[in-house]
Amino acid sequence: LHLSLAQMDLCIEAFGTSKQKRALNSRRMNAVGSDILSTAVTKAAANIIDAKGITALIQDVAQDDVQNISIFLPPCHEDADKPEDVYKFEDILSPAEYEALRVPAEVFVNITPEEIVKKTEEKSYCSFVLEELKFLPHDEKSRDHKARCLWFLDILIKFSFLKVIKKKHPMGPECPHIINRKLMKNFTLLTYNNGSVQNLISASMKAKITAYVIALALHINNFQTDLTVLQNDMKLQESRMMDIAKAMRLKVSKTKGPPELELDQNHKLATLSLPLPVQKAPGGQRKRKKMK
């Protein structure tokens, strides 16, 4: 059976081992190619992966352990001299993507305290973003930078709630094309179902989005951020959030949550500091049972 590269990619996404998926993800991150899958490839791939369907793929890493979560983390530069170089900002947002955020982020740059109160009542944005908007810098350049980061973080969290994506621009017309393209390319799984190729946010992609959200929040908050607020925003179990944070080599401690939020009991605070903690071996079978 002779398969094209695109067909092989689809097979690896559906059935591949962790090592194969990691290699595929690495190659895609470094490749520049068309987002369009030809009809011929679609039909040929259908014959190969039709049996898998969509339901099983949603659970693709729901039972994985910490070791496998590491496949979906942003690139980690363990030999970095500064915290900001461990998960580099350019690995989260490229210069072109960052530039594209300038226009939509103006809504945050110009926001007033009264508008923040209104947006909080309407729950227009996630709690993390609403809280951080209260502390935008006065300096024009710093304010613009934080606004862009917050706008993208909010879009990432909203995107994580989608399951099967059928629209070409799922986050609406105000989301720049390059950002929509980034979301579809880097944070969805391509799968075949009911005669067509679909983009799916599987369990592994949700974990990947979470890791990128944490990395961005660390850059926003001087490399220390409240994980519990993000966990509540993303509607995750605490055990899942802790697994991802520990896989990212973060130090986790207890802290008090913001008094404005209802859940102001003990929160988990993540800190990125050097030297990085030694990577612990996964919990094996015990961990696997816990995450079912």
Short mmCIF file of C-alpha atoms in Angstrom, two decimals:
data_model
loop_
_atom_site.label_atom_id
_atom_site.label_comp_id
_atom_site.label_asym_id
_atom_site.label_seq_id
_atom_site.Cartn_x
_atom_site.Cartn_y
_atom_site.Cartn_z
CA LEU A 1 0.00 0.00 0.00
CA HIS A 2 1.55 3.27 -1.12
CA LEU A 3 0.54 6.35 0.90
CA SER A 4 1.24 10.03 0.32
CA LEU A 5 2.86 12.13 3.04
CA ALA A 6 -0.48 13.78 3.89
CA GLN A 7 -2.16 10.38 4.19
CA MET A 8 0.61 9.14 6.46
CA ASP A 9 0.17 12.23 8.63
CA LEU A 10 -3.51 11.48 9.03
CA CYS A 11 -2.74 7.90 10.00
CA ILE A 12 -0.15 9.01 12.56
CA GLU A 13 -2.63 11.48 14.07
CA ALA A 14 -5.26 8.77 14.37
CA PHE A 15 -3.19 5.75 15.36
CA GLY A 16 0.42 6.82 15.91
CA THR A 17 2.57 6.23 18.93
CA SER A 18 3.60 9.11 21.16
CA LYS A 19 7.02 9.15 19.49
CA GLN A 20 5.50 9.30 15.99
CA LYS A 21 3.11 12.10 16.98
CA ARG A 22 5.97 14.05 18.53
CA ALA A 23 8.00 13.72 15.33
CA LEU A 24 5.00 14.76 13.23
CA ASN A 25 4.33 17.80 15.42
CA SER A 26 7.99 18.84 15.23
CA ARG A 27 8.04 18.55 11.43
CA ARG A 28 4.83 20.56 11.08
CA MET A 29 6.09 23.34 13.33
CA ASN A 30 9.08 23.77 11.03
CA ALA A 31 7.29 23.34 7.74
CA VAL A 32 5.53 25.98 5.68
CA GLY A 33 2.79 24.54 3.51
CA SER A 34 -0.76 24.88 2.37
CA ASP A 35 -3.57 24.52 4.89
CA ILE A 36 -5.79 23.01 2.20
CA LEU A 37 -6.11 19.24 2.00
CA SER A 38 -6.98 18.15 -1.53
CA THR A 39 -10.18 16.22 -2.20
CA ALA A 40 -8.22 13.31 -3.62
CA VAL A 41 -6.14 12.94 -0.48
CA THR A 42 -9.25 13.31 1.66
CA LYS A 43 -10.98 10.42 -0.11
CA ALA A 44 -7.91 8.20 -0.05
CA ALA A 45 -7.29 8.90 3.63
CA ALA A 46 -10.93 8.12 4.38
CA ASN A 47 -10.43 4.51 3.36
CA ILE A 48 -7.60 4.18 5.86
CA ILE A 49 -8.91 5.91 8.98
CA ASP A 50 -12.70 5.77 8.66
CA ALA A 51 -12.97 3.04 11.29
CA LYS A 52 -11.38 5.20 13.98
CA GLY A 53 -14.08 7.86 14.00
CA ILE A 54 -14.27 10.90 16.21
CA THR A 55 -15.30 9.59 19.64
CA ALA A 56 -12.15 7.62 20.37
CA LEU A 57 -9.93 10.49 19.29
CA ILE A 58 -11.52 12.87 21.80
CA GLN A 59 -10.14 10.60 24.50
CA ASP A 60 -6.72 10.25 22.89
CA VAL A 61 -4.69 11.27 25.92
CA ALA A 62 -7.37 11.35 28.62
CA GLN A 63 -5.60 8.41 30.23
CA ASP A 64 -2.02 9.38 29.44
CA ASP A 65 0.51 10.02 32.18
CA VAL A 66 2.77 13.01 32.79
CA GLN A 67 5.47 11.66 30.50
CA ASN A 68 3.16 11.81 27.51
CA ILE A 69 1.85 15.28 28.38
CA SER A 70 5.37 16.57 27.72
CA ILE A 71 4.85 15.99 23.97
CA PHE A 72 2.39 18.89 23.88
CA LEU A 73 4.37 21.49 25.83
CA PRO A 74 5.93 24.58 24.26
CA PRO A 75 9.65 24.09 23.45
CA CYS A 76 11.56 24.07 26.75
CA HIS A 77 15.06 25.56 26.72
CA GLU A 78 16.49 23.86 29.80
CA ASP A 79 19.89 25.55 29.48
CA ALA A 80 18.40 29.07 29.63
CA ASP A 81 20.10 31.66 31.85
CA LYS A 82 16.90 33.65 32.47
CA PRO A 83 13.30 32.53 33.19
CA GLU A 84 12.02 34.40 30.10
CA ASP A 85 14.20 32.17 27.90
CA VAL A 86 12.90 28.82 29.23
CA TYR A 87 9.63 29.12 27.29
CA LYS A 88 10.51 31.79 24.77
CA PHE A 89 7.85 34.33 23.85
CA GLU A 90 8.61 33.76 20.13
CA ASP A 91 7.66 30.09 20.57
CA ILE A 92 4.22 31.20 21.77
CA LEU A 93 3.66 34.05 19.31
CA SER A 94 5.75 34.68 16.21
CA PRO A 95 6.61 38.30 15.32
CA ALA A 96 4.00 38.27 12.51
CA GLU A 97 1.31 36.87 14.82
CA TYR A 98 2.20 39.40 17.51
CA GLU A 99 1.93 42.25 15.00
CA ALA A 100 -1.49 40.97 13.87
CA LEU A 101 -2.77 41.30 17.45
CA ARG A 102 -2.20 45.06 17.52
CA VAL A 103 -5.61 46.00 16.07
CA PRO A 104 -7.92 43.62 18.01
CA ALA A 105 -6.03 44.32 21.26
CA GLU A 106 -6.86 48.03 21.03
CA VAL A 107 -10.12 47.21 22.82
CA PHE A 108 -7.97 46.44 25.90
CA VAL A 109 -5.48 49.28 25.41
CA ASN A 110 -8.30 51.84 25.57
CA ILE A 111 -10.51 50.12 28.16
CA THR A 112 -11.80 52.22 31.08
CA PRO A 113 -12.40 51.09 34.69
CA GLU A 114 -16.15 51.43 34.07
CA GLU A 115 -15.93 49.16 31.03
CA ILE A 116 -13.95 46.58 33.04
CA VAL A 117 -16.77 46.49 35.64
CA LYS A 118 -19.33 46.06 32.86
CA LYS A 119 -17.29 43.32 31.12
CA THR A 120 -16.91 41.54 34.46
CA GLU A 121 -20.67 41.56 35.03
CA GLU A 122 -21.24 40.29 31.49
CA LYS A 123 -18.40 37.74 31.81
CA SER A 124 -17.23 38.81 28.36
CA TYR A 125 -13.70 37.61 29.07
CA CYS A 126 -12.17 34.96 31.30
CA SER A 127 -11.50 35.80 34.97
CA PHE A 128 -7.72 35.86 34.50
CA VAL A 129 -7.99 38.52 31.79
CA LEU A 130 -10.57 40.61 33.64
CA GLU A 131 -8.35 40.66 36.72
CA GLU A 132 -5.22 41.58 34.75
CA LEU A 133 -7.01 44.39 32.89
CA LYS A 134 -7.22 46.23 36.23
CA PHE A 135 -3.44 46.44 36.28
CA LEU A 136 -2.53 47.55 32.76
CA PRO A 137 0.70 49.60 32.72
CA HIS A 138 0.46 53.33 32.01
CA ASP A 139 3.49 53.21 29.73
CA GLU A 140 2.17 53.07 26.16
CA LYS A 141 4.48 50.32 24.89
CA SER A 142 4.09 48.10 27.96
CA ARG A 143 0.31 48.62 27.95
CA ASP A 144 0.07 47.63 24.28
CA HIS A 145 2.21 44.52 24.87
CA LYS A 146 0.14 43.30 27.82
CA ALA A 147 -3.10 44.02 25.95
CA ARG A 148 -1.99 41.86 23.00
CA CYS A 149 -0.97 39.01 25.31
CA LEU A 150 -4.27 39.14 27.23
CA TRP A 151 -6.34 39.24 24.05
CA PHE A 152 -4.59 36.16 22.65
CA LEU A 153 -4.81 34.31 25.99
CA ASP A 154 -8.57 34.93 26.10
CA ILE A 155 -8.95 33.66 22.51
CA LEU A 156 -6.91 30.53 23.37
CA ILE A 157 -9.16 29.73 26.33
CA LYS A 158 -12.35 30.31 24.32
CA PHE A 159 -10.97 28.16 21.50
CA SER A 160 -10.30 25.31 23.96
CA PHE A 161 -14.05 24.91 24.54
CA LEU A 162 -14.78 24.05 20.92
CA LYS A 163 -14.89 20.36 20.06
CA VAL A 164 -15.50 19.76 16.39
CA ILE A 165 -14.63 22.82 14.30
CA LYS A 166 -16.53 23.19 11.05
CA LYS A 167 -16.06 26.91 10.38
CA LYS A 168 -13.02 28.24 8.58
CA HIS A 169 -12.80 31.19 11.00
CA PRO A 170 -14.13 29.73 14.28
CA MET A 171 -13.23 32.74 16.44
CA GLY A 172 -15.11 35.26 14.34
CA PRO A 173 -14.17 38.06 11.95
CA GLU A 174 -12.42 40.17 14.60
CA CYS A 175 -9.79 37.45 15.00
CA PRO A 176 -6.98 38.04 12.47
CA HIS A 177 -6.56 35.42 9.74
CA ILE A 178 -3.04 34.54 10.86
CA ILE A 179 -4.29 33.86 14.41
CA ASN A 180 -7.21 31.74 13.18
CA ARG A 181 -4.73 29.83 11.03
CA LYS A 182 -2.39 29.34 14.01
CA LEU A 183 -5.22 27.98 16.17
CA MET A 184 -6.37 25.53 13.51
CA LYS A 185 -2.87 24.37 12.57
CA ASN A 186 -1.28 24.06 16.01
CA PHE A 187 -4.16 23.29 18.38
CA THR A 188 -6.47 20.93 16.50
CA LEU A 189 -6.27 17.33 15.38
CA LEU A 190 -7.23 16.45 11.81
CA THR A 191 -9.60 13.48 11.69
CA TYR A 192 -12.01 11.86 9.26
CA ASN A 193 -15.67 11.46 10.16
CA ASN A 194 -18.89 10.95 8.20
CA GLY A 195 -17.32 11.49 4.80
CA SER A 196 -15.27 14.60 5.55
CA VAL A 197 -12.10 15.77 7.24
CA GLN A 198 -12.73 17.72 10.44
CA ASN A 199 -10.63 19.68 12.89
CA LEU A 200 -11.04 18.36 16.40
CA ILE A 201 -9.94 19.63 19.80
CA SER A 202 -9.08 16.33 21.43
CA ALA A 203 -7.88 15.74 24.99
CA SER A 204 -4.26 16.10 23.86
CA MET A 205 -4.99 19.41 22.11
CA LYS A 206 -6.77 20.71 25.24
CA ALA A 207 -3.62 19.83 27.21
CA LYS A 208 -1.48 21.62 24.62
CA ILE A 209 -3.66 24.75 24.74
CA THR A 210 -3.46 24.68 28.55
CA ALA A 211 0.35 24.52 28.46
CA TYR A 212 0.55 27.48 26.08
CA VAL A 213 -1.94 29.44 28.22
CA ILE A 214 0.23 28.80 31.30
CA ALA A 215 3.41 29.81 29.44
CA LEU A 216 1.80 33.04 28.24
CA ALA A 217 0.40 33.81 31.70
CA LEU A 218 3.92 33.40 33.12
CA HIS A 219 5.25 35.97 30.63
CA ILE A 220 2.40 38.33 31.55
CA ASN A 221 2.91 37.94 35.31
CA ASN A 222 6.68 38.07 35.68
CA PHE A 223 6.93 34.27 35.71
CA GLN A 224 4.60 33.66 38.62
CA THR A 225 0.90 33.05 38.04
CA ASP A 226 -2.25 31.79 39.79
CA LEU A 227 -2.96 28.35 38.31
CA THR A 228 -6.32 28.01 40.06
CA VAL A 229 -7.77 31.03 38.25
CA LEU A 230 -6.64 29.57 34.91
CA GLN A 231 -7.90 26.13 35.89
CA ASN A 232 -11.36 27.53 36.67
CA ASP A 233 -11.36 29.55 33.44
CA MET A 234 -10.53 26.42 31.42
CA LYS A 235 -12.89 24.20 33.44
CA LEU A 236 -10.19 21.66 34.20
CA GLN A 237 -9.71 19.30 37.13
CA GLU A 238 -7.01 20.43 39.51
CA SER A 239 -5.12 17.15 39.05
CA ARG A 240 -4.91 17.75 35.30
CA MET A 241 -3.67 21.32 35.78
CA MET A 242 -1.05 20.17 38.29
CA ASP A 243 0.17 17.42 35.96
CA ILE A 244 0.69 19.94 33.15
CA ALA A 245 2.36 22.49 35.46
CA LYS A 246 4.74 19.88 36.85
CA ALA A 247 5.54 18.61 33.36
CA MET A 248 6.47 22.22 32.54
CA ARG A 249 8.96 22.12 35.46
CA LEU A 250 7.15 24.80 37.47
CA LYS A 251 7.31 25.13 41.25
CA VAL A 252 3.79 24.98 42.71
CA SER A 253 2.91 26.49 46.08
CA LYS A 254 -0.24 27.61 47.89
CA THR A 255 -1.49 31.18 47.87
CA LYS A 256 -4.68 33.14 48.50
CA GLY A 257 -6.82 33.90 45.47
CA PRO A 258 -7.88 37.41 44.41
CA PRO A 259 -10.52 38.68 46.89
CA GLU A 260 -12.76 39.75 43.99
CA LEU A 261 -13.22 36.14 42.87
CA GLU A 262 -15.71 33.91 44.61
CA LEU A 263 -13.27 31.01 44.99
CA ASP A 264 -10.83 32.81 47.26
CA GLN A 265 -9.70 29.79 49.28
CA ASN A 266 -6.29 28.26 48.77
CA HIS A 267 -5.06 28.77 45.24
CA LYS A 268 -2.10 27.11 43.54
CA LEU A 269 0.68 29.48 42.52
CA ALA A 270 3.08 28.41 39.75
CA THR A 271 6.58 29.89 39.60
CA LEU A 272 9.11 29.51 36.80
CA SER A 273 12.55 29.84 38.34
CA LEU A 274 16.06 28.60 37.68
CA PRO A 275 17.46 26.07 38.09
CA LEU A 276 14.47 24.07 36.86
CA PRO A 277 13.24 21.28 39.16
CA VAL A 278 14.43 17.81 38.19
CA GLN A 279 11.88 16.03 36.04
CA LYS A 280 10.23 13.35 38.18
CA ALA A 281 9.31 9.96 36.81
CA PRO A 282 5.59 9.60 36.02
CA GLY A 283 3.34 7.95 38.57
CA GLY A 284 2.80 4.90 36.40
CA GLN A 285 -0.32 2.81 36.81
CA ARG A 286 -1.55 4.73 39.86
CA LYS A 287 -1.57 7.98 37.86
CA ARG A 288 -3.28 6.31 34.91
CA LYS A 289 -6.16 5.16 37.10
CA LYS A 290 -6.49 8.58 38.70
CA MET A 291 -7.00 10.31 35.36
CA LYS A 292 -9.68 8.02 33.93
#
